[in-house]
CSV table of C-alpha atoms in Angstrom, one decimal:
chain,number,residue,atom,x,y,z
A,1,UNK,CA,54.5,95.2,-124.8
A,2,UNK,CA,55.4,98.8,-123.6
A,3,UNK,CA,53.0,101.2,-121.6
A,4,UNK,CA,52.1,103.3,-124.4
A,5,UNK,CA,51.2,99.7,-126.3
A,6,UNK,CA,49.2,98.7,-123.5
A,7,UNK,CA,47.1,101.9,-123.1
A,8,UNK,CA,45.9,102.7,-126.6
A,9,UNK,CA,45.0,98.4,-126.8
A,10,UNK,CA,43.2,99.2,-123.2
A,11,UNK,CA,41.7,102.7,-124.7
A,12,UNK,CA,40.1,100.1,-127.7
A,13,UNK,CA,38.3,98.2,-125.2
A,14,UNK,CA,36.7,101.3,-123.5
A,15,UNK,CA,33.2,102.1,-123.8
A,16,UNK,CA,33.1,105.5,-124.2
A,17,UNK,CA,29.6,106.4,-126.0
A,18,UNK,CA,25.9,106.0,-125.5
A,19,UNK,CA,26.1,104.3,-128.9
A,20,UNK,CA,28.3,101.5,-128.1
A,21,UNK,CA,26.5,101.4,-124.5
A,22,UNK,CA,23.4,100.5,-126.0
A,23,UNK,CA,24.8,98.1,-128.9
A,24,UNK,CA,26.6,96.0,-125.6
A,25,UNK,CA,23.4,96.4,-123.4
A,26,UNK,CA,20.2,96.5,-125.3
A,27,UNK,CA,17.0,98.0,-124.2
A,28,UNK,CA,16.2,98.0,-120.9
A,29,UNK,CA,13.4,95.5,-119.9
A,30,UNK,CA,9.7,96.9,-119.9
A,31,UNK,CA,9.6,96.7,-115.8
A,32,UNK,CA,12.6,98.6,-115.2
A,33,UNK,CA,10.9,101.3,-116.6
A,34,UNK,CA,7.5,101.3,-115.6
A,35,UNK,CA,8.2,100.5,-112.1
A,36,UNK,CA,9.9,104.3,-111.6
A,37,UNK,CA,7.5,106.9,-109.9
A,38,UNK,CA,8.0,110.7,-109.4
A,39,UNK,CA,6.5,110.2,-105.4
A,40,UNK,CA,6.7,107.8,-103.1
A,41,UNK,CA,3.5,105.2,-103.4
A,42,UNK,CA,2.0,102.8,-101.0
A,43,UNK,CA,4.0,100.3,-101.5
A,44,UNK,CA,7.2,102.2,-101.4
A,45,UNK,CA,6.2,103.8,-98.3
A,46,UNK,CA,5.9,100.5,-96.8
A,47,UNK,CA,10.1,99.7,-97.8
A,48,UNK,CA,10.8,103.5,-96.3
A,49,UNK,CA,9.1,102.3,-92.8
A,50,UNK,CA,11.1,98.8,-92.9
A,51,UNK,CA,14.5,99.9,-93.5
A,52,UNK,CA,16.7,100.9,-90.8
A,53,UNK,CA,19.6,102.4,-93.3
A,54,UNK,CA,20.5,104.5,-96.0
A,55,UNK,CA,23.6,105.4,-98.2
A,56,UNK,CA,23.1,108.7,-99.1
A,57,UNK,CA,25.0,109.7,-102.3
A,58,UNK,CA,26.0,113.0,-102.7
A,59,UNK,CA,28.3,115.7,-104.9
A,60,UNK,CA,30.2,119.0,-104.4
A,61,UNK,CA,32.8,120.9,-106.2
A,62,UNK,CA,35.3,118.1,-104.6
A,63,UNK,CA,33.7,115.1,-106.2
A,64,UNK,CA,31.0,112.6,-104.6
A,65,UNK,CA,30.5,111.3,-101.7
A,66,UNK,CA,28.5,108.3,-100.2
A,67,UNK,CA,27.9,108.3,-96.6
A,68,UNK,CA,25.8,105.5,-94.4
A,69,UNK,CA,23.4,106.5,-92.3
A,70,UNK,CA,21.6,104.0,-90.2
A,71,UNK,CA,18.8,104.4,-87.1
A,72,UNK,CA,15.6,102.7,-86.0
A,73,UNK,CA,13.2,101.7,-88.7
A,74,UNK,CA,11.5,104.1,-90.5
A,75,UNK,CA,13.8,106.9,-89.3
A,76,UNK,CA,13.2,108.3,-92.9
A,77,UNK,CA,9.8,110.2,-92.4
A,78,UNK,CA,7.5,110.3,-95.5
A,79,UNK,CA,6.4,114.1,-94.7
A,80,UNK,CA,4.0,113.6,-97.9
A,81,UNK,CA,4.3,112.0,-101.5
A,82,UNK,CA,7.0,114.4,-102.3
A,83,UNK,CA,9.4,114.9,-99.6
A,84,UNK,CA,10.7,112.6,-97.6
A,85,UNK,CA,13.1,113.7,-94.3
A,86,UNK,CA,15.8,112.3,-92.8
A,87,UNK,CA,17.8,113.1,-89.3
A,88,UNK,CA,21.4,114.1,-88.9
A,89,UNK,CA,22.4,111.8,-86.4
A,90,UNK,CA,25.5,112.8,-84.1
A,91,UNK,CA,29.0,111.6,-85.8
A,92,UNK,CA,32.2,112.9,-86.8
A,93,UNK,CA,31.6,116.4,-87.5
A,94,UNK,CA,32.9,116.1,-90.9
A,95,UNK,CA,30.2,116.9,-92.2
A,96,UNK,CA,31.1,115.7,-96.1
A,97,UNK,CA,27.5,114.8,-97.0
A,98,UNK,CA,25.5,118.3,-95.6
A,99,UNK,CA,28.6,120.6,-97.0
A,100,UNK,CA,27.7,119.1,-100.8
A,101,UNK,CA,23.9,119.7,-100.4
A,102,UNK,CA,24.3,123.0,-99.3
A,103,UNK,CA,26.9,123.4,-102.7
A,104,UNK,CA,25.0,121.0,-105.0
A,105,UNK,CA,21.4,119.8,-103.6
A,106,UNK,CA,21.1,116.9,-106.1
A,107,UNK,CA,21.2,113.6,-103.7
A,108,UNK,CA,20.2,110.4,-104.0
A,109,UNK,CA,19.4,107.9,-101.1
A,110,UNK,CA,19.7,103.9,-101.1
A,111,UNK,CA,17.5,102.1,-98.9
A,112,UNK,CA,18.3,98.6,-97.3
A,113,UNK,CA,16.2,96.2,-95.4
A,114,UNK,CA,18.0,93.3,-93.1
A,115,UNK,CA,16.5,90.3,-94.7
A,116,UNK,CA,14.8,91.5,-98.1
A,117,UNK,CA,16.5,91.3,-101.3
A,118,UNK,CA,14.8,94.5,-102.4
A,119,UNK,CA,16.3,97.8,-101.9
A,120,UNK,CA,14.8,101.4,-102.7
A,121,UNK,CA,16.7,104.0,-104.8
A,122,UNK,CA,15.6,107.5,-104.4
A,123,UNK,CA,16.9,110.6,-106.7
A,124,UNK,CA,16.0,114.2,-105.6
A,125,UNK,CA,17.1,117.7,-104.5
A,126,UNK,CA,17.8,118.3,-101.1
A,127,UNK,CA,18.0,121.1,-98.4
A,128,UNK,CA,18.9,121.5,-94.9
A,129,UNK,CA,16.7,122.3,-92.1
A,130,UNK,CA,17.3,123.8,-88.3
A,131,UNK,CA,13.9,124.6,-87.5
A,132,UNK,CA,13.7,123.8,-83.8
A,133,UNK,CA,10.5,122.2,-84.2
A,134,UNK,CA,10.9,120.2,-87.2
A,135,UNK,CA,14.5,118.7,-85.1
A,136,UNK,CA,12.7,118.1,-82.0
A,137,UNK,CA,10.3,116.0,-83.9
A,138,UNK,CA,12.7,113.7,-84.4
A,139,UNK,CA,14.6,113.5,-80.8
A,140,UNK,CA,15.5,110.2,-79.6
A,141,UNK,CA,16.4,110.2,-75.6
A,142,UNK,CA,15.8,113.5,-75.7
A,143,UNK,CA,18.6,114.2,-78.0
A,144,UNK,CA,17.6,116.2,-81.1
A,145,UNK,CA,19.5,116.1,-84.4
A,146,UNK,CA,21.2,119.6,-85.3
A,147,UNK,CA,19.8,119.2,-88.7
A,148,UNK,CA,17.6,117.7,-90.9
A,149,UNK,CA,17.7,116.6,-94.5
A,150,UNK,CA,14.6,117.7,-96.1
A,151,UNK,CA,14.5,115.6,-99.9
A,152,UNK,CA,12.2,116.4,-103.0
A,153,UNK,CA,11.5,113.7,-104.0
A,154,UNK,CA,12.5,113.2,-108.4
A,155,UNK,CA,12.3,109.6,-109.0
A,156,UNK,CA,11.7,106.7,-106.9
A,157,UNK,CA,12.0,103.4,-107.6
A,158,UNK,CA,12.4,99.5,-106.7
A,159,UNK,CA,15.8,97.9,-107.3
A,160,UNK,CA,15.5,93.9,-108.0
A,161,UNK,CA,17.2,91.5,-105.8
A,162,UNK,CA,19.8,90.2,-107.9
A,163,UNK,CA,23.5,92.3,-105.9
A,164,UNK,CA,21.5,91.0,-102.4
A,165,UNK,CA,21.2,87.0,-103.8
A,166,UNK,CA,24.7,87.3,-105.6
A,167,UNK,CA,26.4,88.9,-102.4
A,168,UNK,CA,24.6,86.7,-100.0
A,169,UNK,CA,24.2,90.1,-97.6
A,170,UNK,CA,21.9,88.5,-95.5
A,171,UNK,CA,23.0,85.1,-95.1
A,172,UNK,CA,24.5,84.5,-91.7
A,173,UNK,CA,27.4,82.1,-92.7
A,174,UNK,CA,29.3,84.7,-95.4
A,175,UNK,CA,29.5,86.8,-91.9
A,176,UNK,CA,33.0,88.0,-91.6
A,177,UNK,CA,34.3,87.9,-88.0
A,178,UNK,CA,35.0,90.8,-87.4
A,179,UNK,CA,38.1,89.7,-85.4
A,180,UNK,CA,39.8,88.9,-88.6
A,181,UNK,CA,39.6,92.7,-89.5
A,182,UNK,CA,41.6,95.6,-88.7
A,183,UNK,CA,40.0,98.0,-85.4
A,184,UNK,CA,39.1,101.4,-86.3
A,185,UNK,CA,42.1,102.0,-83.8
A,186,UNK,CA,44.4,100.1,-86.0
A,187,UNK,CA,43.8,101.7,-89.2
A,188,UNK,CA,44.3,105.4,-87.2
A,189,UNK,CA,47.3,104.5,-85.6
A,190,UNK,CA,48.5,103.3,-88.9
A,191,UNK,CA,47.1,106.4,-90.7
A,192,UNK,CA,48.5,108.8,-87.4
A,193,UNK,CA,52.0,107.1,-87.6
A,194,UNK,CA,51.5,106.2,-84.0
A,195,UNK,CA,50.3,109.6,-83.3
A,196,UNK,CA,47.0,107.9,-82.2
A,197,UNK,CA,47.3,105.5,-79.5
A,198,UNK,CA,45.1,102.6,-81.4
A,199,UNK,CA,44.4,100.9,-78.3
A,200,UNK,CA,43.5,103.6,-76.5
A,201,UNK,CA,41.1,104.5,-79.2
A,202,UNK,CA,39.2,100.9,-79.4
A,203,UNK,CA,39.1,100.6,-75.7
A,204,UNK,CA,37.6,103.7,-75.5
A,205,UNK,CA,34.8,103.8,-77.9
A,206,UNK,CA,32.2,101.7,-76.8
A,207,UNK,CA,31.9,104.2,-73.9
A,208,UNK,CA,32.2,106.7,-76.2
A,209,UNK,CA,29.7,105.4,-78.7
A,210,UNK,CA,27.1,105.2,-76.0
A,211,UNK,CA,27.4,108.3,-74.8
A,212,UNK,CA,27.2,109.9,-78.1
A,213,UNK,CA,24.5,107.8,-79.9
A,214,UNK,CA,21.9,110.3,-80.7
C-alpha cells in the first residue's frame, strides 16, 4: 500500500463531524448533565478543600498548555460561589500558564484527591492578581506568591471515577520506582548535549527545592 493509499483509507476512518460524533456516541446520560453547576455548591466546595492539586489547562496564541500545580489541601480558596483563587507558587519562571491568561483568560482547572476516584473539572475565565494584600493572604513561611489566579467560575462539575479505577492512580503496587526512570538531570544533560552537568543538577536540587518551596 503506498502513503497516499494509506492516508485517504486513514482520512475514511476519521470522525470529523458532530453528526457522525453523535451517531458513534449517543446521547449523553441524564447525570452527566444535570450534575453541571454554574458555582461551586456545598458539596463541590468540600472536593476543592480535599484536594491538594490541580492541572490547570490553558491557551494562547501558541497553542495550550497544561501545567500541575500542587500545595497543601485546599490551597484553592472558594472566595465565594463564583470565584475561586489559586496561588502562584515559586517555579521556573516560565511562566507558560499566567502569559496565556493574560492573552486568552479562558482556563480550566482539574482537581485530584489522593485516594478518591472522583475528580472536579472547572471551566472559567481567569485574571491575574498582585494586590499585596490579596498575595499575603496566601503566604506560607512567610513567603508570598508574586501572583494570584483569580477564576470566574463558568461551569463546575463532578467527573466519575472510571480513568481513576482503570489507571489504578491510587493503588500502591502500580507505583513506578522511580529509580527505574530517567533524573530530571538526565533528561537536561541529554536535552543540553552535556552542556548541563546532570549530576550536578540532581545532587543539587533537593537543596535547592527546599530552599525555594514557597
Amino acid at each position: 500500500m503506498t502513503h497516499d493509499a494509506a492516508t485517504h483509507e486513514n482520512e475514511e476512518h476519521i470522525i470529523a463531524s458532530m453528526e457522525a460524533l453523535e451517531a458513534l456516541y449517543g446521547k449523553p446520560g441524564a447525570a452527566s448533565l444535570t450534575k453541571v453547576t454554574d458555582r461551586v455548591i456545598p458539596e463541590y466546595a468540600q472536593l476543592i478543600e480535599a484536594s491538594p492539586f490541580v492541572a490547570l489547562a490553558t491557551i494562547g496564541p501558541e497553542g495550550i498548555d497544561c501545567s500541575p500545580r500542587g500545595d497543601r489541601p485546599g490551597f484553592v480558596r472558594i472566595h465565594d460561589d463564583r470565584t475561586l483563587m489559586m496561588p502562584d507558587r515559586r517555579g521556573n519562571n516560565r511562566t507558560d500558564s499566567l502569559r496565556n491568561i493574560i492573552r486568552d483568560d479562558r482556563v480550566a482547572f482539574l482537581f485530584l484527591i489522593p485516594g478518591s476516584g472522583t475528580t472536579l473539572r472547572v471551566n472559567g475565565r481567569a485574571k491575574l492578581s498582585v494586590d499585596p494584600g490579596l498575595c499575603a493572604s496566601f503566604a506560607v513561611d512567610e513567603a508570598a506568591p508574586r501572583s494570584v489566579i483569580v477564576l470566574a467560575v463558568d461551569e463546575i462539575y463532578f467527573q466519575c471515577a472510571r480513568a481513576i479505577v482503570r489507571s489504578g492512580l491510587w493503588n500502591a503496587e502500580n507505583h513506578v520506582d522511580p529509580q527505574s526512570l530517567p533524573t530530571a538531570g538526565q533528561i537536561l544533560q541529554a536535552t543540553s548535549r552535556a552542556e548541563i552537568d546532570g549530576e550536578a543538577y540532581d545532587r543539587d536540587w533537593p537543596e535547592r527545592a527546599r530552599q525555594t518551596m514557597w
